[in-house]
XYZ file of C-alpha atoms in Angstrom:
658
model
C -96.248 38.313 -63.036
C -96.062 34.678 -62.053
C -94.375 32.929 -65.005
C -90.848 34.033 -64.297
C -87.870 32.780 -66.078
C -84.541 32.947 -64.091
C -81.018 32.673 -66.124
C -78.117 32.077 -64.260
C -74.520 32.808 -65.965
C -71.893 30.490 -64.486
C -68.402 30.211 -64.872
C -66.218 28.313 -61.762
C -68.749 28.837 -59.433
C -68.820 24.995 -57.846
C -68.481 26.533 -54.343
C -71.684 28.205 -54.445
C -74.277 27.199 -57.322
C -76.109 24.582 -55.389
C -76.715 27.332 -52.750
C -77.796 29.548 -55.414
C -80.305 27.293 -57.100
C -81.578 26.030 -53.747
C -82.726 29.426 -52.961
C -84.640 29.799 -55.764
C -86.335 26.204 -55.354
C -87.601 27.650 -51.829
C -89.343 30.501 -53.216
C -92.858 31.192 -52.106
C -93.583 31.759 -55.843
C -91.686 29.198 -57.581
C -90.251 30.288 -60.594
C -91.390 29.011 -64.096
C -87.791 27.902 -65.130
C -84.427 28.147 -64.246
C -81.644 28.103 -67.189
C -78.165 27.821 -66.125
C -75.550 28.787 -69.150
C -72.076 27.302 -67.976
C -69.456 29.545 -69.944
C -66.505 27.300 -70.216
C -66.057 26.367 -66.732
C -62.945 24.231 -65.569
C -64.194 23.353 -62.112
C -67.326 21.326 -61.259
C -69.829 23.898 -61.900
C -71.138 22.223 -65.382
C -71.330 18.721 -63.353
C -73.139 20.851 -60.327
C -75.698 22.103 -62.695
C -76.485 18.909 -64.512
C -77.284 16.993 -61.525
C -79.412 19.929 -60.294
C -81.210 19.727 -63.573
C -81.394 15.300 -63.173
C -83.243 16.071 -59.818
C -85.902 18.948 -61.530
C -85.830 18.014 -65.315
C -89.133 19.909 -65.903
C -88.015 23.191 -63.964
C -83.896 23.128 -64.885
C -82.348 23.292 -68.028
C -78.543 23.434 -68.739
C -76.659 24.836 -72.030
C -72.899 24.858 -72.104
C -71.160 27.482 -74.098
C -67.772 29.095 -74.834
C -68.567 32.670 -74.437
C -65.958 34.016 -71.937
C -68.799 36.596 -71.570
C -71.488 36.942 -68.827
C -73.689 39.357 -71.154
C -73.785 36.974 -73.874
C -74.633 34.050 -71.429
C -77.784 36.365 -70.253
C -78.569 36.886 -73.740
C -78.624 33.650 -74.936
C -80.792 32.869 -71.752
C -83.182 35.605 -72.454
C -83.396 34.463 -75.893
C -84.476 30.842 -75.095
C -86.607 31.808 -72.077
C -90.111 31.564 -72.121
C -91.790 33.583 -69.161
C -93.456 36.752 -69.156
C -90.949 38.237 -66.473
C -86.971 37.817 -66.400
C -84.384 37.699 -63.541
C -80.491 37.166 -64.005
C -79.310 35.833 -61.033
C -75.351 35.489 -60.377
C -74.045 32.423 -59.750
C -72.693 32.842 -56.114
C -75.782 34.990 -54.707
C -78.785 33.838 -53.158
C -82.509 35.178 -52.737
C -84.844 35.365 -49.665
C -87.805 32.974 -49.738
C -90.692 35.463 -50.751
C -88.128 37.555 -53.057
C -89.618 36.478 -56.303
C -93.437 37.010 -54.845
C -92.318 40.465 -53.493
C -90.964 41.402 -57.083
C -94.071 39.716 -58.980
C -96.535 41.612 -56.770
C -94.479 45.080 -57.507
C -94.749 44.606 -61.395
C -98.053 43.763 -61.428
C -99.201 47.431 -62.040
C -96.332 47.705 -64.770
C -96.900 46.457 -68.118
C -93.368 47.209 -68.974
C -91.284 47.900 -65.968
C -88.654 46.552 -63.929
C -88.607 46.077 -59.862
C -85.951 45.794 -57.419
C -85.944 44.503 -53.888
C -83.840 45.288 -50.851
C -80.514 43.740 -50.783
C -77.875 42.705 -48.336
C -73.900 42.159 -49.008
C -72.876 38.423 -47.919
C -69.272 38.206 -46.359
C -67.160 35.419 -45.262
C -66.111 35.677 -41.502
C -64.284 32.459 -40.388
C -66.026 29.643 -41.760
C -69.470 31.301 -41.743
C -71.035 33.760 -44.278
C -72.494 36.930 -42.446
C -74.805 39.445 -43.618
C -73.739 43.246 -44.155
C -75.583 46.194 -45.209
C -75.518 47.206 -48.897
C -72.352 48.871 -49.551
C -73.140 51.087 -52.212
C -73.101 54.859 -51.797
C -76.351 56.172 -50.352
C -79.117 57.792 -52.332
C -79.556 61.243 -51.315
C -83.287 62.430 -50.296
C -85.301 63.844 -53.409
C -82.527 61.934 -55.841
C -83.976 59.945 -58.703
C -82.575 56.797 -59.251
C -80.459 57.277 -62.602
C -78.897 60.411 -60.896
C -78.033 58.071 -57.869
C -76.968 55.185 -60.047
C -74.400 57.451 -61.741
C -72.807 58.221 -58.580
C -72.138 54.949 -57.214
C -75.738 53.657 -55.756
C -77.317 50.761 -57.315
C -79.093 47.105 -56.753
C -77.212 44.265 -57.944
C -78.595 42.243 -60.813
C -79.898 39.508 -58.624
C -82.477 41.715 -56.562
C -83.864 42.809 -60.006
C -87.121 41.715 -62.063
C -87.689 42.381 -65.349
C -90.950 42.651 -67.495
C -89.842 40.869 -70.729
C -91.082 44.023 -72.539
C -89.008 46.195 -70.455
C -86.192 44.098 -71.213
C -86.526 44.120 -75.089
C -86.997 47.717 -74.961
C -83.233 48.136 -73.619
C -81.874 45.822 -76.474
C -80.452 43.395 -73.954
C -77.005 43.104 -72.117
C -74.248 44.834 -74.016
C -71.867 42.333 -74.932
C -68.976 44.680 -75.152
C -69.276 46.097 -71.593
C -66.370 44.477 -69.587
C -67.131 46.269 -66.266
C -70.379 47.523 -64.734
C -72.430 45.566 -66.990
C -75.709 45.655 -64.831
C -75.290 49.317 -64.256
C -75.225 49.812 -67.804
C -78.604 47.911 -68.739
C -80.387 49.525 -65.485
C -79.170 53.058 -66.611
C -80.164 52.363 -70.574
C -83.512 51.212 -69.245
C -84.442 54.079 -66.831
C -83.069 56.736 -69.187
C -85.266 55.558 -71.910
C -88.415 55.982 -69.703
C -88.853 52.235 -68.302
C -90.729 52.647 -64.940
C -88.283 51.530 -62.144
C -90.520 50.238 -58.837
C -88.612 49.336 -55.424
C -90.320 46.811 -53.669
C -90.179 47.112 -49.705
C -90.108 43.411 -49.294
C -87.847 40.678 -50.462
C -84.045 40.327 -50.193
C -81.231 39.532 -52.334
C -77.897 38.368 -50.886
C -74.881 39.760 -52.887
C -71.970 37.708 -52.452
C -68.761 39.393 -51.436
C -66.132 37.021 -52.822
C -63.167 36.030 -50.601
C -59.507 37.142 -51.478
C -58.140 35.485 -54.507
C -61.561 35.113 -56.087
C -62.081 38.598 -57.118
C -65.438 39.652 -59.187
C -65.493 41.676 -62.278
C -66.534 44.836 -60.328
C -63.229 44.188 -58.400
C -61.154 45.025 -61.578
C -62.475 48.859 -62.183
C -59.445 50.142 -61.253
C -57.325 48.279 -63.544
C -56.700 49.721 -67.099
C -59.123 47.455 -68.692
C -61.747 48.298 -66.219
C -61.239 52.147 -66.305
C -61.607 51.656 -70.232
C -64.778 49.616 -69.619
C -66.086 52.425 -67.321
C -65.794 54.928 -69.631
C -67.442 53.094 -72.441
C -70.594 52.566 -70.083
C -70.402 56.349 -68.972
C -70.047 58.096 -72.466
C -72.714 55.504 -73.723
C -75.247 57.297 -71.061
C -74.096 60.672 -71.684
C -75.064 60.134 -75.457
C -78.277 58.421 -74.481
C -79.284 61.244 -71.921
C -78.411 63.828 -74.983
C -80.439 62.145 -77.473
C -83.411 61.771 -75.038
C -82.937 65.866 -74.716
C -82.754 65.253 -70.785
C -78.657 65.616 -70.383
C -79.128 68.908 -68.426
C -80.734 67.298 -65.453
C -77.844 64.918 -65.031
C -74.694 67.243 -65.736
C -73.955 67.116 -61.964
C -74.049 63.405 -61.771
C -72.081 62.978 -64.924
C -69.487 65.477 -63.805
C -68.805 63.422 -60.561
C -68.950 60.228 -62.127
C -66.256 61.091 -64.388
C -64.418 62.559 -61.620
C -64.654 59.280 -59.869
C -62.891 57.826 -62.946
C -60.289 60.526 -63.224
C -59.439 60.051 -59.567
C -58.841 56.334 -60.260
C -56.841 56.800 -63.384
C -54.311 59.225 -61.824
C -51.738 56.468 -60.937
C -52.924 53.906 -63.823
C -52.994 56.071 -67.250
C -52.459 59.871 -67.810
C -54.165 59.723 -70.948
C -57.389 58.653 -69.434
C -56.784 60.893 -66.254
C -56.655 63.863 -68.777
C -59.539 62.903 -70.822
C -61.947 62.192 -68.182
C -61.157 65.535 -66.167
C -62.007 67.178 -69.224
C -65.325 65.565 -69.403
C -65.744 66.163 -65.674
C -65.282 69.943 -66.410
C -67.687 69.819 -69.126
C -70.562 68.783 -67.302
C -69.631 70.462 -64.362
C -72.460 73.192 -63.232
C -71.338 76.579 -63.378
C -70.380 78.470 -60.271
C -73.517 79.715 -58.477
C -75.154 76.278 -59.407
C -71.967 74.206 -58.288
C -72.319 76.129 -54.769
C -76.250 75.233 -54.711
C -75.425 71.541 -55.452
C -72.754 71.342 -52.845
C -75.043 72.869 -50.212
C -77.754 70.529 -51.221
C -75.426 67.646 -50.644
C -74.053 68.889 -47.349
C -77.756 69.225 -46.257
C -78.632 65.751 -47.385
C -75.518 64.117 -45.535
C -76.782 65.571 -42.070
C -80.822 65.054 -42.694
C -82.859 62.157 -41.815
C -84.299 59.662 -44.058
C -81.081 58.866 -45.963
C -81.646 55.766 -47.887
C -79.588 52.471 -47.112
C -79.856 52.555 -43.181
C -77.792 49.770 -41.663
C -79.975 46.747 -40.004
C -79.538 45.619 -36.569
C -76.830 42.847 -35.728
C -79.926 40.509 -34.680
C -81.514 41.129 -38.006
C -78.310 40.317 -39.777
C -77.985 37.033 -37.724
C -81.734 36.046 -38.541
C -80.818 36.271 -42.100
C -77.685 33.999 -41.948
C -79.389 31.506 -39.588
C -82.335 30.939 -42.316
C -79.691 30.469 -45.148
C -77.844 27.833 -43.203
C -80.857 26.040 -42.534
C -82.007 26.196 -45.987
C -78.659 25.098 -47.507
C -78.294 22.006 -44.914
C -82.091 20.885 -45.789
C -81.831 21.170 -49.435
C -78.344 20.163 -50.140
C -78.697 16.419 -49.867
C -77.381 13.945 -52.305
C -78.211 14.594 -55.968
C -78.999 11.956 -58.810
C -77.183 11.159 -62.073
C -76.485 14.046 -64.239
C -78.898 15.415 -66.947
C -77.615 15.872 -70.334
C -76.560 19.529 -71.349
C -79.265 20.865 -73.628
C -78.179 22.217 -77.174
C -78.696 25.368 -79.017
C -77.833 26.121 -82.411
C -75.923 29.223 -82.919
C -75.341 31.793 -84.546
C -79.285 32.259 -85.670
C -80.473 35.188 -87.755
C -83.728 37.168 -87.085
C -85.218 38.329 -90.223
C -87.520 41.336 -89.944
C -90.010 42.267 -92.505
C -91.883 45.069 -91.749
C -95.268 45.242 -93.842
C -98.019 47.707 -94.720
C -100.824 47.234 -97.225
C -98.752 44.832 -99.655
C -99.609 41.410 -98.759
C -99.945 40.670 -102.516
C -96.290 41.177 -102.766
C -95.266 39.331 -99.486
C -95.058 36.156 -101.275
C -92.075 37.215 -103.160
C -90.310 38.234 -100.227
C -91.111 35.352 -97.799
C -90.395 32.927 -100.784
C -86.786 34.214 -100.800
C -86.231 33.967 -97.180
C -87.739 30.285 -96.485
C -85.650 29.085 -99.941
C -82.100 30.245 -98.073
C -79.313 28.115 -97.691
C -78.765 29.056 -94.025
C -81.875 27.402 -91.965
C -81.099 28.725 -88.764
C -83.247 31.638 -88.627
C -86.670 33.186 -87.160
C -88.825 35.391 -89.556
C -90.645 38.142 -87.620
C -93.340 39.903 -89.850
C -94.217 43.033 -88.261
C -97.416 44.035 -89.627
C -97.649 48.047 -89.736
C -101.508 47.931 -89.087
C -102.391 47.013 -92.586
C -105.537 47.413 -94.007
C -105.397 44.167 -96.077
C -104.484 40.517 -94.899
C -100.504 39.683 -94.366
C -101.684 37.330 -91.746
C -103.487 34.850 -94.185
C -100.164 34.852 -96.304
C -98.095 33.695 -93.586
C -100.273 31.218 -92.583
C -100.036 29.315 -96.086
C -96.399 28.647 -95.320
C -97.226 26.562 -92.276
C -93.397 27.394 -90.993
C -92.575 27.202 -87.468
C -90.045 29.635 -87.825
C -92.322 32.567 -89.086
C -93.626 34.824 -86.418
C -96.404 37.239 -87.210
C -96.859 40.636 -85.142
C -99.487 43.170 -85.726
C -98.613 46.390 -84.471
C -101.478 48.339 -82.572
C -101.540 51.203 -84.571
C -99.705 52.595 -87.801
C -96.362 53.809 -86.714
C -94.257 54.024 -89.627
C -91.189 51.804 -90.842
C -89.038 52.579 -88.353
C -91.037 51.628 -85.507
C -92.177 48.367 -87.122
C -88.399 47.744 -87.537
C -87.778 48.771 -84.120
C -90.422 46.132 -82.879
C -88.684 43.494 -84.617
C -85.350 44.399 -83.187
C -86.970 44.089 -79.626
C -88.528 40.823 -80.455
C -85.305 39.244 -82.056
C -83.407 36.266 -80.743
C -80.619 36.056 -83.183
C -77.118 36.882 -82.909
C -77.434 38.610 -86.086
C -80.304 40.803 -87.707
C -81.167 40.770 -91.506
C -83.812 43.393 -92.893
C -85.842 42.684 -95.843
C -88.556 44.998 -97.117
C -91.959 43.255 -97.994
C -91.371 43.871 -101.862
C -87.918 42.766 -102.381
C -85.882 39.438 -102.622
C -82.776 37.642 -101.897
C -80.698 35.300 -103.712
C -80.599 31.850 -101.855
C -76.999 32.081 -100.720
C -77.442 35.698 -99.266
C -77.631 34.804 -95.415
C -75.232 32.204 -95.356
C -72.414 34.265 -97.069
C -73.131 37.166 -94.857
C -72.996 34.928 -91.626
C -69.799 33.128 -92.861
C -68.010 36.862 -93.440
C -69.132 37.809 -89.881
C -67.515 34.641 -88.426
C -64.611 35.425 -89.978
C -64.737 39.199 -88.993
C -63.525 40.767 -85.831
C -66.149 42.011 -83.495
C -65.217 45.509 -84.527
C -67.434 44.808 -87.816
C -70.795 45.393 -86.924
C -72.640 45.589 -90.398
C -72.287 43.804 -93.698
C -74.186 44.458 -96.857
C -74.090 43.035 -100.338
C -74.610 44.222 -103.811
C -78.040 44.775 -105.301
C -79.875 44.148 -108.575
C -82.396 46.968 -109.097
C -85.588 46.103 -111.510
C -86.513 49.242 -112.821
C -89.857 50.433 -114.563
C -89.010 49.290 -117.681
C -88.460 45.693 -116.765
C -84.663 45.481 -117.207
C -82.362 45.857 -114.540
C -79.242 47.486 -113.265
C -76.506 46.433 -110.536
C -75.245 48.546 -107.809
C -71.716 46.975 -106.418
C -70.641 48.200 -102.822
C -67.147 50.093 -102.675
C -67.290 51.183 -99.101
C -65.614 48.888 -96.225
C -64.150 49.676 -92.790
C -64.503 53.278 -91.369
C -66.965 54.669 -93.647
C -68.628 57.068 -91.133
C -67.129 60.252 -92.847
C -68.533 59.115 -96.278
C -71.873 58.371 -94.765
C -72.080 62.067 -93.209
C -72.054 63.126 -96.830
C -74.199 60.472 -98.726
C -75.576 57.210 -98.308
C -73.261 54.564 -99.783
C -75.635 51.683 -99.271
C -78.198 50.928 -101.671
C -81.384 49.337 -100.489
C -81.908 48.149 -96.565
C -82.739 44.654 -97.964
C -78.926 44.369 -98.459
C -77.871 44.720 -94.700
C -77.045 42.272 -92.039
C -75.944 43.562 -88.554
C -74.701 42.462 -84.931
C -78.012 42.371 -83.081
C -76.334 43.245 -79.763
C -74.835 46.852 -81.306
C -78.507 48.393 -80.421
C -77.153 48.460 -76.904
C -74.603 50.852 -78.004
C -76.195 52.687 -80.854
C -80.029 52.380 -79.996
C -82.779 52.081 -82.939
C -84.123 53.404 -85.650
C -85.235 56.950 -85.349
C -88.822 57.225 -85.192
C -89.337 60.934 -85.948
C -87.688 60.769 -89.214
C -90.238 60.848 -91.935
C -88.037 59.197 -94.489
C -84.095 57.812 -94.814
C -84.494 56.324 -91.328
C -82.264 53.080 -92.785
C -79.563 55.572 -93.893
C -79.656 57.769 -90.691
C -79.064 54.277 -88.495
C -76.459 53.067 -90.670
C -74.636 56.209 -90.012
C -74.928 55.848 -86.549
C -73.797 52.358 -86.415
C -70.582 53.369 -88.630
C -69.895 55.643 -86.038
C -68.884 53.061 -83.696
C -68.303 49.972 -85.778
C -66.467 49.092 -88.987
C -68.606 48.025 -92.428
C -67.814 45.274 -94.679
C -69.284 43.711 -98.023
C -69.921 40.941 -100.344
C -69.374 42.485 -104.028
C -71.807 40.393 -105.750
C -75.328 41.280 -106.216
C -77.459 39.251 -103.397
C -80.662 41.446 -103.224
C -83.344 41.992 -106.102
C -84.666 45.523 -105.086
C -87.752 46.503 -107.049
C -88.188 49.933 -107.926
C -91.283 51.317 -106.140
C -92.992 52.910 -109.200
C -93.062 49.974 -111.038
C -95.859 48.784 -108.580
C -97.455 51.954 -107.587
C -100.964 52.418 -108.981
C -100.358 56.087 -109.060
C -96.692 56.851 -110.092
C -96.837 60.335 -110.341
C -98.626 61.299 -106.809
C -96.693 58.391 -104.967
C -93.274 59.509 -106.342
C -93.957 63.044 -105.352
C -95.111 62.185 -101.763
C -91.988 60.036 -101.514
C -89.819 62.589 -102.657
C -91.377 65.766 -100.823
C -90.857 63.014 -97.693
C -87.117 62.548 -98.631
C -86.391 66.092 -98.658
C -87.956 66.616 -95.421
C -86.058 64.030 -93.813
C -82.763 65.575 -95.158
C -83.519 68.538 -93.130
C -84.079 66.617 -90.374
C -80.781 64.541 -90.571
C -78.967 67.965 -90.921
C -80.128 69.351 -87.956
C -79.258 65.953 -85.929
C -76.073 65.467 -87.206
C -74.488 68.912 -88.424
C -72.213 68.990 -85.458
C -70.446 66.185 -86.586
C -70.806 67.027 -90.398
C -69.288 70.517 -89.131
C -66.306 68.715 -87.347
C -65.341 66.572 -90.128
C -65.680 69.324 -92.426
C -68.219 67.877 -94.832
C -71.278 69.724 -93.764
C -70.923 71.847 -97.416
C -70.965 68.411 -99.428
C -74.174 67.208 -97.676
C -75.818 70.422 -98.112
C -74.880 70.422 -101.713
C -76.370 66.908 -102.098
C -79.613 68.497 -100.629
C -79.804 71.522 -103.034
C -79.349 69.307 -106.151
C -82.141 67.032 -105.114
C -84.047 70.234 -104.925
C -83.123 71.074 -108.704
C -84.067 67.898 -110.075
C -86.005 68.421 -113.211
C -89.302 66.963 -111.787
C -88.995 69.183 -108.864
C -87.151 72.380 -109.687
C -87.586 74.316 -106.349
C -84.672 76.581 -107.134
C -85.630 78.924 -104.028
C -84.854 75.998 -101.309
C -81.856 74.885 -103.419
C -80.345 78.353 -103.330
C -80.903 78.418 -99.660
C -79.166 75.147 -99.304
C -76.303 76.375 -101.628
C -75.470 79.404 -99.906
C -75.274 77.710 -96.410
C -72.791 75.165 -98.044
C -70.918 78.405 -99.717
C -70.993 79.910 -96.278
C -69.177 76.736 -94.985
C -66.617 76.292 -97.636
C -66.384 78.971 -100.407
C -63.361 77.777 -102.273
C -65.040 74.266 -102.896
C -65.645 73.434 -106.705
C -68.893 71.563 -105.572
C -70.235 74.726 -103.407
C -69.315 77.233 -106.322
C -71.075 74.813 -109.104
C -74.220 74.431 -106.968
C -74.552 78.096 -106.137
C -74.212 78.916 -109.733
C -76.688 76.578 -110.762
C -79.331 78.486 -108.551
C -78.337 81.918 -109.628
C -77.544 81.598 -113.583
C -78.655 79.932 -116.692
C -77.582 76.104 -117.456
C -75.411 77.320 -120.423
C -73.425 79.267 -117.957
C -73.070 76.810 -115.339
C -71.617 74.383 -117.761
C -69.128 77.165 -118.487
C -68.248 77.239 -114.756
C -67.888 73.839 -114.692
C -65.723 73.594 -117.686
C -63.621 76.134 -116.071
C -63.299 74.201 -112.795
C -63.244 70.577 -113.823
C -61.788 70.839 -117.414
C -63.908 69.260 -120.466
C -63.924 65.518 -119.681
C -65.234 65.913 -116.227
C -67.917 68.677 -117.039
C -69.695 66.540 -119.648
C -70.003 63.930 -116.633
C -71.229 66.374 -114.121
C -75.106 67.034 -114.050
C -77.194 69.155 -111.670
C -80.220 67.897 -110.298
C -79.593 64.151 -109.899
């Protein structure tokens, strides 16, 4: 793992930046590149970075952006970097001379892993920086990394090396996290099963800033800091639940919420009350609690506790080495290099392809002719038996990247591969048989740039080309908080109309690869739980009905319809708790029952089962009564029921089985 990219976000770090870079230049295994992202510094940080780049132009690149966000700077650095491994070094930290080599050796056996080396804290005593032991909570014997991280043990980001594959699997840094940003990233990685390796060699020095130079982590007990900690912890709890491993971490979650509650007691009564409730929710039952407390007591007095303190001589040896290195390498620097430019925003276009190479020209033509030009086009070939690669080569466009899956995994996995490879601030999805109108991307980007960060997804109207050659237009109607509406039915026609902020995957996750269909609908639902939606009313997408291009219409339609019904069952199991909480479970079940009653399907037994379940939840609901009647009586009788319930005008418009 020799090609390592170092990303350094800086903001007002003129006092330390040269030392940080010098420690990287003196590594036994030199990095491939050092990328410095200056985030609107108002001191000399940018000038120092440019001087360093002037001294090492082939190694150090400098960019400047007004983000006011270290996670955004880090994500930008990761997007423009080229190494097969990534390290995110804070601008005030330093590394021991063999650290990159030690971490690289640790990662050599892990194709998609993350490695961490020992670390010490630098504290200023008088005029000197002295090394002290790592000051985080100790890790108990037998305690796994995630459980320990939840309860205060950690490695700082400057001690961690990522394979690019592992970093991409996490979805990157959460740009909404205001605190514990590195803990959020690492806990998401471990919770998702990414291998975590602890190297025995190398050392990172994590600087404790003097009074008046408080770091982000020092603000954790403020109102904003408490909310930020809850944001991260709620997310990790949700991921653990989705991974079906939350039961293994209930004690750790309970302790983590208790810590926030104690800090909130004198700051905000509502936060204190809410976190105490969450603490009790995860607290082990009485006997288990006694066992856990006993285990903690024994581990406190047992040998082998992680984080034993080095001797004073070891401390002084480290500091002497650091001082010698800084004096030797901090000579006068040459004239400044220029700050490099990167065009923002960029849109990543994800096109899953499977056995439809003959249609790919149509979709690709519509993408390359977009009026918005700052794009990358990710063609994800889901192990096609035809040759989509030859189609992409015809375009000779450097923006097109062809990626072939090792095996056929389905459209959800293909889209997820695209999300992990995407470097753009925004992501747009396009099916390989659909096409966009030329201004589609520019209109959506323009709306996003005018919208608050709470808007996570923008969709458009759609023109659908039918079997017979005529077209129909579907105009969007739902914006803002659409979560409750999506719990009932999908209000977005076709995934090819959507564009989303890429970074929302750090909160929402990826497409559910276990769903046999409607994976896009389920993903929009999860996004809508945490973000607002907006739309552009005009049809900017042309959707081609799958039946019009199928060589065996009836077989293909039947197969797709069965998959849709099976997926709706999965969908209901996954989201029924929220549906019941919102009081809409019966409406979703009625929708499913109506599908089973469709004339070309006519599965009355399944429809009756679903209608009865809906009736159980809402026996006075008009829609449930009509649906249940339709499964039990003749169409003539049902029409009479509808007339009684809805009246003549509405009854004529109502139809069962659509």
